[in-house]
Amino acid sequence: EDESEEEPKLKYERLSNGVTEILQKDAASCMTVHEKFLALGTHYGKVYLLDVQGNITQKFDVSPVKINQISLDESGEHMGVCSEDGKVQVFGLYSAEEFHETFDCPIKIVAVHPHFVRSHFKQFVTGGKKLLLYERGWMNRWKPSVLHEGEGNIRNVKWRGHLIAWANNMGVKILDMISKQRITNVPRDDISLRPDMYPCSLCWKDNLTLIIGWGNSVKICSVKERHASEMRDLPNRYVEIVFQFDTEFYISGLAPLCDQLVILSYVKEISEKTEVECCARPRLDIVQPLPESCEEISSDALTVRGFQENECRDYHLEYSEGESLFYIISPRDVVVAKERDQDDHIDWLLEKKKYEEALMAAEISQKTIKKHKILDIGLAYINHLVEKGEYDLAARKCQKILGKNTELWEFEVYKFKEIGQLKAISRYLPRRDPVLKPLIYEMVLHEFLESDYEGFATLIKEWPGDLYNNTIIVQAVVDHLKKDPQNRTLLRTLAELYTYDQRYGRALEIYLTLRHKDVFQLIHKHNLFSSIRDKIVLLMDFDSEKAVDMLLDNEDKISIDRVVEELENRPELQHVYLHKLFKRDHHKGQRYHEKQISLYAEYDRPNLLPFLRDSTHCPLEKALEICQQRNFVEETVYLLSRMGNSRSALKMIMEELQDVDKAIEFAKEQDDGELWEDLILYSIDKPPFITGLLNNIGTHVDPILLIHRIKEGMEIPNLRDSLVKILQDYNLQILLREGCKKILVADSLSLLKKMHRTQMKGVLVDEENICESCLSPILPSDASKSFNVVVFHCRHMFHKECLPVSNTVSSVQFCNICSAKHRGPGSAILEMKK
């Protein structure tokens, strides 16, 4: 067999059963294939009908010598046989219809009409030295007629539809039975070859395509209709050679396979031992025809019985059109070739150890394959990978191949254990649907625990806690910790196991000892606030920011007082907690504001002053005492000013800080004339302070007061610039005042005009209005009587006689409801008389 890596296109098997018995005593000379049965002729003149498995169904003793040709019609009901002694028989297999004739020369071929079963197609041809056509006529008599002669023996005939093709010593002819005209002559290429030793092979691909193989030449001919304008005295059909190419070996048979060709070749080679040319194994090639060449698709050497003694004429190729079955006939053997199906393709892949491709092919064709099972291929693939040492890939493939089969999973796990590769399969073990026995998971965990703590920790983290017996694994980890009590990986894993087992307290202790980042998540997730009441210091030491946020978010579970109490011995942590509490709410921790003064002073002075400013519960005396003890000038100044002792605060700024700008800023904030006076008195003998005052005092105090007090002859830095600035500030003030005055006058005039327009408008008085004094309708029911009504701008209305008499000299009246004492919007605007 061919050992190449290319997969063969065909598969082969010997036709056995009855054929084996026949060829033990006789030799095959020819065979014809029908879709229902086979007909085999032998050298001893026997014809056997066989089923497709090679079992004998009928036997005919036709002649004592070699059967040259067997022909069947399309129905398979009539058979024609010719033999070397000149006998020709055409008879019905299922009827009494029969024709016998004996010629005086060997008859090499016989061909019955494809539709011989029909009464008007009772025709057949025979070939010896002549090509004779027999037709049944009047009174069931057979009438012969010569179709061709004079070019040697007729070597082969193929009848298809209305066309007969035959080969003689000179070439190949085609006859149109409708017109009874010969339409072509294809001459033989290599006339040096003996036609009896290297016979012509003919094969109809379809009703109009003839394939010719002779020697090592192949021609594919197409029968075409001639155009009416070209007819003249020519046949109405002609033949065109569409493909022509040569082969490497001599052709013994041809058959079509879709748009490709199957060629049976007779091969000769030089023996390495004797250096003499001898017969080699015949080849069956599949080629793709091209216009002037061919492309080889596959090539197989066939080991047929007795191939060393066979000649080119001893081989024949027959085929069954409907099933793509090819029969290679030799004197001692009949081999059947058929197209490989998906099962064969998978067989070949498995043979070549291409398990991945075989598995893929089985999955794609799982509905059509009969011989193979996807699971079996998959298991073979896993075993192959294990044998190659590719343990990780083998374990990964288990997921796809084993699926939900728990028994197979457990079997594979034990197999991996035997070869010491439990770690390889651990990542791919199923965790949900299906779930294996707990023992399997425990076995894997123990393997990791013995050799790989990190891998063990990873599995504990990834695997759900219900896959294995948690108690057993916890005990195993505890035993290992006895040998290595400080191993952080084992401690972390033990904490996770305690968490799975709902022993959160123990898990929390380990996490805090390890300062593990998941400690806060554990507390929140499992509401472990009752367990951390005495562990607040540990939490704060680990991550004060997260701890404080957690404690403040859960005040209802751990009170502020409890936290402050727990942190009593760690004032720096106490400060962090109270500071964040104060930022969230200025009033929640008010009872600790006095304590916070000392804490801020000790650990966070930058935030002391903001705290003093924002707190309304801070005892000022205590704060002042602490700030004075620590000489915190800014904080002391703020406290003195807040307690009303602004002069002491200013004095401290001047004496302690000696910062005139800060002193001026403080005086501006207090806006107290006495403070300005103190500031001037303190600064009068300090030229730099005088400069600062001159630059900033102009908008708050008259600069003349300061200038008059400056001693004559005192040198003051940048005096001129300061005076110029005072003048510029003064000029700016004048301009601002004038601008404001103009705006004020314009606005006043605009409002006055608006008020005048409003007061000049009329006021609607109707029967729905009432007198605000007597509460009767303002208009009399009898409109003919005279009446007086007073209407104010505030829309209050009175009968004139209901208004109280004014005691003032002025005659202007006011609404006694809206403005009894002051003149305002209720002044009288209208008096109605009628």
Coordinates of C-alpha atoms in Angstrom, one line a residue, residues 79 155 323 403 425 450 485 510 594 614 809 813:
M79 CA -27.5 -11.1 -21.9
R155 CA -11.3 -5.4 -30.6
E323 CA -22.8 3.7 -6.8
G403 CA -18.8 16.2 28.8
I425 CA -6.3 17.8 35.2
E450 CA 1.8 18.1 49.5
P485 CA 3.0 28.1 61.4
I510 CA -6.5 35.1 60.5
E594 CA -12.9 69.3 74.0
D614 CA -16.3 75.2 62.6
V809 CA -54.0 120.2 60.2
Q813 CA -56.3 111.4 54.5

